[in-house]
CSV table of C-alpha atoms in Angstrom, one decimal:
chain,number,residue,atom,x,y,z
A,1,MET,CA,179.9,-48.3,61.5
A,2,ASP,CA,178.3,-45.0,62.4
A,3,MET,CA,176.7,-45.1,65.9
A,4,PRO,CA,173.0,-44.1,66.2
A,5,THR,CA,172.4,-40.8,67.9
A,6,VAL,CA,170.1,-40.0,70.9
A,7,ALA,CA,169.2,-36.4,71.5
A,8,ILE,CA,168.2,-35.2,75.0
A,9,VAL,CA,165.7,-32.3,74.7
A,10,GLY,CA,163.3,-30.4,77.0
A,11,ARG,CA,162.7,-27.1,78.7
A,12,PRO,CA,165.6,-25.5,80.6
A,13,ASN,CA,166.4,-26.9,84.0
A,14,VAL,CA,164.5,-30.2,83.7
A,15,GLY,CA,167.7,-32.2,84.3
A,16,LYS,CA,169.0,-32.9,80.8
A,17,SER,CA,172.6,-32.5,81.6
A,18,THR,CA,172.4,-34.7,84.7
A,19,LEU,CA,170.9,-37.4,82.5
A,20,PHE,CA,173.6,-36.9,79.9
A,21,ASN,CA,176.3,-37.3,82.6
A,22,ARG,CA,174.5,-40.4,83.9
A,23,LEU,CA,174.5,-42.1,80.5
A,24,VAL,CA,178.1,-41.1,79.5
A,25,GLY,CA,179.4,-42.1,83.0
A,26,LYS,CA,181.4,-38.9,83.4
A,27,LYS,CA,180.6,-35.3,84.3
A,28,LEU,CA,181.2,-34.0,80.8
A,29,ALA,CA,178.2,-31.6,81.0
A,30,LEU,CA,178.0,-28.7,83.5
A,31,VAL,CA,175.1,-29.1,85.9
A,32,ASP,CA,173.6,-26.3,87.9
A,33,ASP,CA,170.2,-25.3,89.3
A,34,ARG,CA,170.2,-22.2,87.1
A,35,PRO,CA,168.5,-22.7,83.7
A,36,GLY,CA,170.4,-22.2,80.5
A,37,VAL,CA,173.8,-23.6,81.6
A,38,THR,CA,174.1,-25.7,78.5
A,39,ARG,CA,174.3,-23.4,75.4
A,40,ASP,CA,175.6,-25.7,72.7
A,41,ARG,CA,175.2,-29.3,71.7
A,42,ARG,CA,177.5,-31.6,73.7
A,43,GLU,CA,178.2,-35.1,72.6
A,44,GLY,CA,179.4,-38.3,74.3
A,45,ASP,CA,179.7,-42.0,73.4
A,46,VAL,CA,177.6,-44.3,75.5
A,47,THR,CA,177.8,-48.1,76.2
A,48,PHE,CA,174.7,-48.9,78.1
A,49,GLY,CA,173.8,-52.6,78.8
A,50,GLY,CA,175.0,-53.8,75.4
A,51,LEU,CA,173.6,-50.8,73.6
A,52,GLN,CA,176.1,-48.4,71.9
A,53,PHE,CA,175.1,-44.9,70.8
A,54,ARG,CA,176.1,-41.3,70.7
A,55,VAL,CA,174.2,-39.0,73.1
A,56,ILE,CA,173.7,-35.3,72.5
A,57,ASP,CA,172.9,-32.9,75.3
A,58,THR,CA,171.1,-29.8,74.0
A,59,ALA,CA,170.3,-26.3,75.2
A,60,GLY,CA,166.9,-25.9,76.8
A,61,LEU,CA,164.0,-25.3,74.4
A,62,GLU,CA,162.7,-21.8,74.7
A,63,GLU,CA,160.7,-19.6,72.4
A,64,ALA,CA,163.0,-16.8,71.2
A,65,ASP,CA,163.8,-14.7,68.2
A,66,ALA,CA,166.2,-16.5,65.8
A,67,GLN,CA,168.8,-13.6,66.0
A,68,THR,CA,169.2,-13.8,69.7
A,69,LEU,CA,171.6,-16.1,71.6
A,70,THR,CA,168.6,-18.0,73.0
A,71,GLY,CA,167.2,-18.3,69.4
A,72,ARG,CA,170.4,-19.6,68.1
A,73,MET,CA,170.6,-22.1,70.9
A,74,ARG,CA,167.1,-23.3,70.0
A,75,MET,CA,168.1,-23.7,66.3
A,76,GLN,CA,171.0,-25.9,67.4
A,77,THR,CA,168.6,-28.0,69.5
A,78,GLU,CA,166.2,-28.3,66.5
A,79,ALA,CA,169.1,-29.5,64.3
A,80,ALA,CA,169.9,-32.1,66.9
A,81,ILE,CA,166.3,-33.3,67.0
A,82,LEU,CA,166.2,-33.7,63.2
A,83,ALA,CA,169.5,-35.6,63.1
A,84,ALA,CA,168.7,-37.9,66.0
A,85,ASP,CA,167.6,-41.6,65.6
A,86,VAL,CA,165.9,-41.4,69.0
A,87,VAL,CA,164.7,-38.3,71.1
A,88,LEU,CA,164.6,-38.4,74.9
A,89,PHE,CA,162.0,-35.7,75.8
A,90,VAL,CA,162.6,-34.7,79.4
A,91,ILE,CA,160.0,-33.0,81.7
A,92,ASP,CA,160.3,-32.1,85.4
A,93,ALA,CA,157.8,-34.5,87.0
A,94,ARG,CA,157.5,-32.3,90.1
A,95,ALA,CA,156.5,-29.2,88.1
A,96,GLY,CA,154.3,-31.3,85.8
A,97,VAL,CA,153.5,-30.4,82.2
A,98,LEU,CA,153.8,-26.6,81.7
A,99,PRO,CA,152.3,-24.7,78.7
A,100,ALA,CA,155.8,-24.3,77.3
A,101,ASP,CA,156.1,-28.1,76.9
A,102,GLN,CA,153.3,-28.4,74.4
A,103,PRO,CA,154.8,-26.6,71.3
A,104,PHE,CA,158.1,-28.4,71.8
A,105,ALA,CA,156.3,-31.8,72.1
A,106,GLU,CA,154.7,-30.9,68.7
A,107,LEU,CA,158.1,-30.0,67.3
A,108,VAL,CA,159.5,-33.4,68.4
A,109,ARG,CA,156.5,-35.3,67.0
A,110,ARG,CA,156.9,-33.6,63.6
A,111,ALA,CA,160.5,-34.7,63.4
A,112,GLY,CA,159.3,-38.3,63.0
A,113,SER,CA,162.0,-40.0,65.1
A,114,PRO,CA,161.0,-42.4,67.9
A,115,VAL,CA,160.4,-40.4,71.2
A,116,ILE,CA,161.0,-41.7,74.7
A,117,LEU,CA,159.3,-39.5,77.3
A,118,ILE,CA,161.1,-39.1,80.6
A,119,ALA,CA,159.5,-37.7,83.7
A,120,ASN,CA,162.6,-36.7,85.6
A,121,LYS,CA,163.0,-35.8,89.3
A,122,ALA,CA,160.5,-38.5,90.3
A,123,GLU,CA,162.8,-40.2,92.9
A,124,GLY,CA,161.1,-42.2,95.6
A,125,GLY,CA,157.7,-41.8,93.9
A,126,ALA,CA,157.8,-38.0,94.0
A,127,GLY,CA,156.2,-36.3,91.0
A,128,LEU,CA,154.1,-39.3,90.1
A,129,ALA,CA,151.1,-37.1,89.4
A,130,GLY,CA,153.3,-35.0,87.0
A,131,ALA,CA,154.4,-38.3,85.3
A,132,TYR,CA,150.7,-39.2,84.6
A,133,GLU,CA,150.1,-35.6,83.4
A,134,ALA,CA,152.8,-36.2,80.8
A,135,PHE,CA,150.4,-38.4,78.9
A,136,THR,CA,148.7,-35.2,77.6
A,137,LEU,CA,151.8,-34.5,75.5
A,138,GLY,CA,150.9,-37.4,73.2
A,139,LEU,CA,154.4,-38.8,73.3
A,140,GLY,CA,153.7,-42.2,74.8
A,141,ASP,CA,154.1,-43.7,78.2
A,142,PRO,CA,156.3,-41.5,80.5
A,143,ILE,CA,159.2,-43.3,82.3
A,144,PRO,CA,159.3,-42.1,86.0
A,145,PHE,CA,163.0,-41.3,86.4
A,146,SER,CA,165.7,-39.8,88.6
A,147,ALA,CA,168.8,-38.8,86.6
A,148,GLU,CA,170.4,-37.7,89.9
A,149,HIS,CA,169.8,-41.1,91.7
A,150,GLY,CA,169.8,-43.4,88.7
A,151,GLU,CA,166.2,-44.6,89.3
A,152,GLY,CA,164.4,-45.8,86.1
A,153,LEU,CA,167.5,-46.8,84.2
A,154,GLY,CA,166.2,-50.3,83.6
A,155,GLU,CA,163.0,-49.0,82.0
A,156,LEU,CA,165.0,-46.5,79.9
A,157,HIS,CA,167.3,-49.3,78.7
A,158,GLU,CA,164.3,-51.4,77.6
A,159,ALA,CA,162.8,-48.4,75.8
A,160,LEU,CA,166.1,-47.6,74.0
A,161,LYS,CA,166.5,-51.2,73.0
A,162,GLY,CA,163.2,-51.1,71.2
A,163,ALA,CA,163.7,-47.7,69.6
A,164,LEU,CA,167.3,-47.7,68.4
A,165,PRO,CA,167.9,-48.9,64.8
A,166,PRO,CA,169.4,-52.4,64.5
A,167,ARG,CA,173.2,-52.5,64.2
A,168,GLU,CA,174.6,-53.3,60.8
A,169,ASP,CA,176.1,-56.5,61.9
A,170,ASP,CA,172.7,-57.7,63.3
A,171,ASP,CA,171.0,-60.7,61.8
A,172,GLU,CA,168.0,-58.6,61.4
A,173,GLU,CA,169.7,-55.8,59.4
A,174,GLU,CA,167.2,-53.4,57.9
A,175,ASP,CA,168.7,-50.8,55.6
A,176,ALA,CA,166.1,-48.1,55.1
A,177,ASP,CA,168.2,-46.7,52.1
A,178,ALA,CA,168.3,-50.1,50.3
A,179,PRO,CA,166.0,-50.5,47.2
A,180,GLY,CA,162.5,-51.1,48.5
A,181,GLY,CA,163.2,-49.5,51.9
A,182,ARG,CA,162.9,-51.2,55.3
A,183,ALA,CA,161.5,-54.7,55.1
A,184,LEU,CA,157.9,-55.2,56.3
A,185,LYS,CA,157.8,-58.2,58.7
A,186,VAL,CA,155.0,-60.6,57.9
A,187,ALA,CA,154.2,-63.8,59.7
A,188,ILE,CA,152.0,-66.5,58.2
A,189,VAL,CA,150.2,-68.5,61.0
A,190,GLY,CA,147.3,-70.9,61.2
A,191,ARG,CA,146.2,-74.4,62.2
A,192,PRO,CA,148.3,-77.4,61.0
A,193,ASN,CA,147.7,-78.1,57.3
A,194,ALA,CA,146.1,-74.8,56.5
A,195,GLY,CA,148.5,-74.5,53.6
A,196,LYS,CA,151.0,-71.9,54.9
A,197,SER,CA,154.1,-73.4,53.3
A,198,THR,CA,152.3,-73.9,50.0
A,199,LEU,CA,151.3,-70.3,50.0
A,200,ILE,CA,154.8,-69.0,50.7
A,201,ASN,CA,156.3,-71.3,48.0
A,202,ARG,CA,153.8,-69.7,45.6
A,203,MET,CA,154.8,-66.2,46.7
A,204,LEU,CA,158.5,-67.0,46.3
A,205,GLY,CA,158.0,-68.7,42.9
A,206,GLU,CA,160.0,-71.7,44.1
A,207,ASP,CA,159.6,-74.8,46.2
A,208,ARG,CA,161.6,-73.3,49.1
A,209,LEU,CA,159.6,-75.0,51.8
A,210,LEU,CA,158.8,-78.7,52.3
A,211,VAL,CA,155.1,-79.3,51.8
A,212,GLY,CA,152.8,-82.3,51.8
A,213,PRO,CA,149.3,-83.6,52.9
A,214,GLU,CA,150.6,-84.5,56.3
A,215,ALA,CA,149.9,-81.9,59.1
A,216,GLY,CA,152.9,-80.6,60.9
A,217,ILE,CA,155.7,-80.9,58.3
A,218,THR,CA,157.0,-77.4,59.2
A,219,ARG,CA,158.7,-77.7,62.6
A,220,ASP,CA,160.2,-74.3,63.1
A,221,SER,CA,159.7,-70.7,62.2
A,222,ILE,CA,161.6,-69.9,58.9
A,223,SER,CA,162.5,-66.4,57.8
A,224,LEU,CA,162.6,-65.6,54.1
A,225,ASP,CA,163.4,-62.4,52.2
A,226,TRP,CA,161.1,-61.5,49.4
A,227,LYS,CA,160.0,-58.6,47.2
A,228,TRP,CA,156.4,-57.7,46.3
A,229,ARG,CA,156.0,-54.8,43.8
A,230,GLY,CA,159.5,-53.6,44.6
A,231,ARG,CA,158.8,-53.6,48.4
A,232,ARG,CA,161.0,-55.7,50.7
A,233,ILE,CA,159.1,-58.2,52.7
A,234,LYS,CA,160.5,-60.5,55.4
A,235,LEU,CA,158.2,-63.6,55.5
A,236,HIS,CA,158.0,-65.9,58.4
A,237,ASP,CA,156.5,-69.4,57.9
A,238,THR,CA,155.5,-71.0,61.2
A,239,ALA,CA,154.6,-74.4,62.5
A,240,GLY,CA,150.9,-75.1,62.7
A,241,MET,CA,149.5,-73.8,66.0
A,242,ARG,CA,147.3,-76.3,67.8
A,243,ARG,CA,145.9,-76.4,71.3
A,244,ARG,CA,148.5,-77.1,74.0
A,245,ALA,CA,146.4,-79.8,75.5
A,246,ARG,CA,146.8,-81.8,72.3
A,247,ILE,CA,150.5,-81.4,72.1
A,248,ASP,CA,152.5,-84.4,73.5
A,249,ASP,CA,155.6,-84.2,71.4
A,250,LYS,CA,158.3,-82.0,73.0
A,251,LEU,CA,159.6,-80.9,69.6
A,252,GLU,CA,156.1,-79.8,68.6
A,253,LYS,CA,155.8,-77.8,71.8
A,254,LEU,CA,159.0,-76.0,70.9
A,255,ALA,CA,157.6,-75.4,67.4
A,256,VAL,CA,154.4,-73.7,68.7
A,257,SER,CA,156.4,-71.5,71.0
A,258,ASP,CA,158.6,-70.6,68.0
A,259,GLY,CA,155.4,-69.6,66.2
A,260,LEU,CA,154.4,-67.3,69.1
A,261,ARG,CA,157.8,-65.7,68.8
A,262,ALA,CA,157.2,-65.1,65.1
A,263,VAL,CA,153.9,-63.4,65.9
A,264,ARG,CA,155.6,-61.1,68.4
A,265,PHE,CA,158.4,-60.3,65.9
A,266,ALA,CA,156.0,-59.5,63.0
A,267,GLU,CA,154.3,-56.3,62.2
A,268,VAL,CA,151.5,-57.9,60.2
A,269,VAL,CA,150.2,-61.4,60.8
A,270,VAL,CA,148.3,-63.3,58.2
A,271,VAL,CA,146.0,-65.9,59.9
A,272,LEU,CA,145.5,-68.5,57.2
A,273,LEU,CA,142.2,-70.4,57.4
A,274,ASP,CA,141.2,-73.5,55.5
A,275,ALA,CA,138.1,-72.2,53.5
A,276,THR,CA,136.6,-75.7,53.5
A,277,ILE,CA,136.4,-75.7,57.4
A,278,PRO,CA,136.8,-72.0,58.4
A,279,PHE,CA,136.5,-70.4,61.8
A,280,GLU,CA,137.2,-73.5,63.9
A,281,LYS,CA,137.7,-72.8,67.6
A,282,GLN,CA,141.5,-72.9,67.2
A,283,ASP,CA,141.3,-70.3,64.4
A,284,LEU,CA,139.5,-67.9,66.8
A,285,THR,CA,142.1,-68.6,69.5
A,286,ILE,CA,144.9,-67.7,67.1
A,287,VAL,CA,143.2,-64.4,66.1
A,288,ASP,CA,142.8,-63.7,69.9
A,289,LEU,CA,146.5,-64.2,70.4
A,290,VAL,CA,147.5,-61.9,67.5
A,291,GLU,CA,145.1,-59.2,68.8
A,292,SER,CA,146.4,-59.5,72.4
A,293,GLU,CA,150.0,-59.2,71.0
A,294,GLY,CA,148.9,-56.0,69.3
A,295,ARG,CA,149.8,-57.0,65.8
A,296,ALA,CA,148.2,-55.9,62.5
A,297,LEU,CA,146.0,-58.6,61.1
A,298,VAL,CA,144.8,-60.0,57.8
A,299,ILE,CA,142.7,-63.2,57.4
A,300,GLY,CA,143.4,-65.4,54.4
A,301,LEU,CA,140.8,-67.9,53.3
A,302,ASN,CA,143.1,-70.5,51.6
A,303,LYS,CA,141.9,-73.4,49.4
A,304,TRP,CA,139.2,-71.1,48.0
A,305,ASP,CA,139.3,-72.9,44.7
A,306,LEU,CA,137.6,-75.9,46.4
A,307,VAL,CA,134.6,-73.8,47.5
A,308,ALA,CA,134.5,-71.0,44.9
A,309,ASP,CA,131.4,-72.5,43.2
A,310,GLN,CA,129.2,-71.8,46.3
A,311,PRO,CA,127.3,-68.6,45.7
A,312,GLY,CA,127.2,-66.1,48.6
A,313,LEU,CA,129.8,-68.0,50.6
A,314,LEU,CA,132.3,-65.1,50.8
A,315,LYS,CA,129.6,-62.7,52.0
A,316,GLN,CA,128.5,-65.2,54.6
A,317,LEU,CA,132.1,-65.8,55.8
A,318,ARG,CA,132.7,-62.1,56.1
A,319,GLU,CA,129.5,-61.7,58.2
A,320,ASP,CA,130.7,-64.7,60.4
A,321,CYS,CA,134.0,-62.9,60.9
A,322,THR,CA,132.3,-59.7,62.1
A,323,ARG,CA,130.1,-61.8,64.5
A,324,LEU,CA,132.8,-64.1,65.8
A,325,LEU,CA,135.7,-61.6,66.0
A,326,PRO,CA,134.3,-58.2,67.1
A,327,GLN,CA,137.6,-57.2,68.7
A,328,VAL,CA,139.1,-56.8,65.1
A,329,ARG,CA,136.0,-55.5,63.4
A,330,GLY,CA,136.6,-54.6,59.7
A,331,VAL,CA,139.6,-56.9,59.3
A,332,ALA,CA,140.4,-57.8,55.7
A,333,VAL,CA,139.2,-61.3,54.7
A,334,VAL,CA,140.9,-62.3,51.5
A,335,PRO,CA,140.0,-65.5,49.5
A,336,LEU,CA,143.0,-67.1,47.9
A,337,SER,CA,144.5,-70.4,46.7
A,338,GLY,CA,148.2,-71.0,47.6
A,339,LEU,CA,148.2,-74.0,45.3
A,340,ALA,CA,146.8,-72.2,42.2
A,341,GLY,CA,148.4,-68.8,43.1
A,342,ASP,CA,145.1,-67.0,43.0
A,343,GLY,CA,144.5,-64.0,45.3
A,344,VAL,CA,148.1,-63.6,46.4
A,345,ASP,CA,148.3,-60.0,45.1
A,346,LYS,CA,145.1,-59.0,46.9
A,347,LEU,CA,146.4,-60.6,50.0
A,348,MET,CA,149.6,-58.5,49.9
A,349,GLN,CA,147.6,-55.3,49.2
A,350,ALA,CA,145.6,-56.0,52.3
A,351,VAL,CA,148.9,-56.7,54.3
A,352,VAL,CA,150.4,-53.4,53.3
A,353,GLN,CA,147.1,-51.5,54.0
A,354,ALA,CA,146.9,-53.2,57.4
A,355,ALA,CA,150.4,-52.1,58.3
A,356,GLU,CA,149.5,-48.5,57.4
A,357,VAL,CA,146.4,-48.6,59.6
A,358,TRP,CA,148.4,-50.1,62.5
A,359,ASP,CA,150.9,-47.3,62.2
A,360,THR,CA,148.3,-44.5,62.2
A,361,ARG,CA,148.8,-41.3,64.2
A,362,ILE,CA,145.8,-39.0,64.8
A,363,SER,CA,146.1,-35.4,66.1
A,364,THR,CA,144.9,-34.7,69.6
A,365,SER,CA,142.5,-31.9,68.3
A,366,ARG,CA,140.8,-34.4,66.0
A,367,ILE,CA,140.5,-37.0,68.8
A,368,ASN,CA,138.9,-34.5,71.2
A,369,ASP,CA,136.5,-33.2,68.5
A,370,TRP,CA,135.4,-36.8,68.1
A,371,LEU,CA,135.2,-37.4,71.9
A,372,SER,CA,133.0,-34.3,72.4
A,373,GLU,CA,130.6,-35.5,69.8
A,374,ALA,CA,130.6,-39.2,71.0
A,375,THR,CA,130.0,-38.2,74.6
A,376,SER,CA,127.2,-35.8,73.7
A,377,ARG,CA,125.5,-38.4,71.6
A,378,ASN,CA,125.8,-41.1,74.3
A,379,PRO,CA,126.9,-39.6,77.6
A,380,PRO,CA,128.8,-41.9,80.1
A,381,PRO,CA,126.6,-43.3,82.9
A,382,ALA,CA,126.3,-42.0,86.4
A,383,VAL,CA,127.9,-43.8,89.4
A,384,SER,CA,126.3,-43.3,92.8
A,385,GLY,CA,124.5,-40.3,91.5
A,386,ARG,CA,127.6,-38.6,90.0
A,387,ARG,CA,128.1,-38.7,86.3
A,388,ILE,CA,131.4,-40.0,84.9
A,389,LYS,CA,133.2,-37.3,83.0
A,390,ILE,CA,135.7,-37.8,80.2
A,391,ARG,CA,137.6,-34.5,79.9
A,392,TYR,CA,140.4,-35.2,77.5
A,393,ALA,CA,141.8,-37.8,75.1
A,394,THR,CA,145.1,-38.3,73.2
A,395,GLN,CA,146.9,-40.9,71.3
A,396,VAL,CA,149.9,-42.1,73.3
A,397,LYS,CA,151.3,-44.7,70.8
A,398,SER,CA,150.8,-46.3,67.4
A,399,ARG,CA,151.6,-49.8,66.3
A,400,PRO,CA,148.9,-50.5,67.4
A,401,PRO,CA,146.9,-47.3,68.0
A,402,HIS,CA,146.8,-46.6,71.7
A,403,PHE,CA,144.6,-43.9,73.2
A,404,ALA,CA,144.5,-42.5,76.8
A,405,LEU,CA,141.3,-41.0,78.3
A,406,PHE,CA,141.4,-38.6,81.2
A,407,GLY,CA,138.6,-37.7,83.6
A,408,ASN,CA,136.9,-38.6,86.9
A,409,GLN,CA,135.7,-42.1,88.0
A,410,LEU,CA,136.9,-43.7,84.8
A,411,ASN,CA,137.6,-46.9,86.7
A,412,ALA,CA,133.8,-47.3,87.0
A,413,LEU,CA,133.3,-46.9,83.3
A,414,PRO,CA,131.3,-50.0,82.1
A,415,LYS,CA,132.9,-52.3,79.5
A,416,SER,CA,130.0,-51.7,77.2
A,417,TYR,CA,130.9,-48.0,77.1
A,418,THR,CA,134.6,-48.6,76.5
A,419,ARG,CA,133.5,-50.9,73.6
A,420,TYR,CA,131.3,-48.0,72.3
A,421,LEU,CA,134.3,-45.7,72.4
A,422,VAL,CA,136.7,-48.2,70.7
A,423,ASN,CA,134.1,-48.9,68.0
A,424,GLY,CA,133.6,-45.1,67.6
A,425,LEU,CA,137.4,-44.5,67.2
A,426,ARG,CA,137.6,-47.4,64.7
A,427,GLU,CA,134.8,-45.9,62.6
A,428,ALA,CA,135.7,-42.2,62.9
A,429,PHE,CA,139.4,-42.6,62.0
A,430,GLU,CA,139.2,-45.6,59.7
A,431,LEU,CA,141.0,-48.1,61.8
A,432,PRO,CA,139.5,-51.4,60.4
A,433,GLY,CA,140.8,-54.7,61.8
A,434,THR,CA,143.7,-53.4,63.9
A,435,PRO,CA,143.9,-53.9,67.7
A,436,ILE,CA,143.0,-50.7,69.5
A,437,ARG,CA,144.2,-50.0,73.1
A,438,LEU,CA,142.4,-47.7,75.5
A,439,SER,CA,144.0,-46.5,78.8
A,440,LEU,CA,141.8,-44.8,81.4
A,441,ARG,CA,143.4,-42.2,83.6
A,442,THR,CA,141.3,-41.0,86.6
A,443,SER,CA,142.2,-37.6,88.1
A,444,GLN,CA,144.0,-37.9,91.4
A,445,ASN,CA,143.1,-34.3,92.4
A,446,PRO,CA,141.0,-34.4,95.6
A,447,PHE,CA,139.6,-31.0,94.7
A,448,ASP,CA,138.3,-32.2,91.4
A,449,LYS,CA,134.7,-32.7,92.1
A,450,GLY,CA,133.6,-32.7,88.4
């Protein structure tokens, strides 16, 4: 099996080779305070807490003519970025983000591979301001790190574990080159007896799961492979999720926790409601859980054949959904019947669309154009006579969309205003139904008086 590759990139002299040596466990790369010591790609095999990968140390990224030595070094680095499964983008936390970092961050983003941002030389808390500044690169949460002293290795291991592709012998093998591409992970959840297993049997075209009128027949989370319109889907049927206070049976407690694991494993969660008694308190609690876990969401109104003769009911239920679930405004609400097989195709169209929205990336320039207009139309309030200022915004992650705002006194921003911003982002960039995260980063500069 070919090992996945991890490329270490960044400006000259940010500590890439020190990090390379730390990962490989040997001093294979030359390290010196002078920039430009590494001129070619250097490779080494790494075993890191159960992870195995090939790491590539690259020359420092510098703007240069393609015919020069520096230009050829840059081309080698670009080739490593394009070939990598994961990119470690290293900055010097003590120097902070320099103008030269921005074009290379854009280069790494365009390559499309997962990026882990490392704010190096942050030993003992040094360079923490530079680490926060790294948010402006739009490459996600920076890991404060010290390649020289080994600080931050635990956080790096967790990040690599989530970013590296699964091994071929893994139970969750996902071959992107297989027909249909990578499998989309979909969990079907809901209250007991909402009809989850009946729906999945209808999707599969066979009685794969045990069903019946009794609530709670499904005891564990079951994973099933399926194809819809040629696309690979990994379906997870889960036990009915009921309030913990009403669970006495130990096996049922385990089943509910298994359902929670299925939600965390999924990319899209279909919350199945019984259309004859929709939006029970437990339904709302389950949607809250899916939103808090940051998963894409679709609401299925099952048993629709029993209520389809009621005029205006679907419109009313969609209005109820907007009122009761404002945190996922615009979520798709799809009527269906698992028993009759009606609406399954529309449900899957909504699932695929929800996954695309969940994975949305928006350019920093578009976000800041929107921010300027949003704050002009409705300025942030004043605190103790001094107006809150939001200076800058960027998207730091997708899956779900996560935005960071930078400015002064943002910790005093009222919840009503953050709701206004989230709703504005949702509307301006067409992000219906998906969880949206907002981080507020207040300037630590004592001379920044706004």
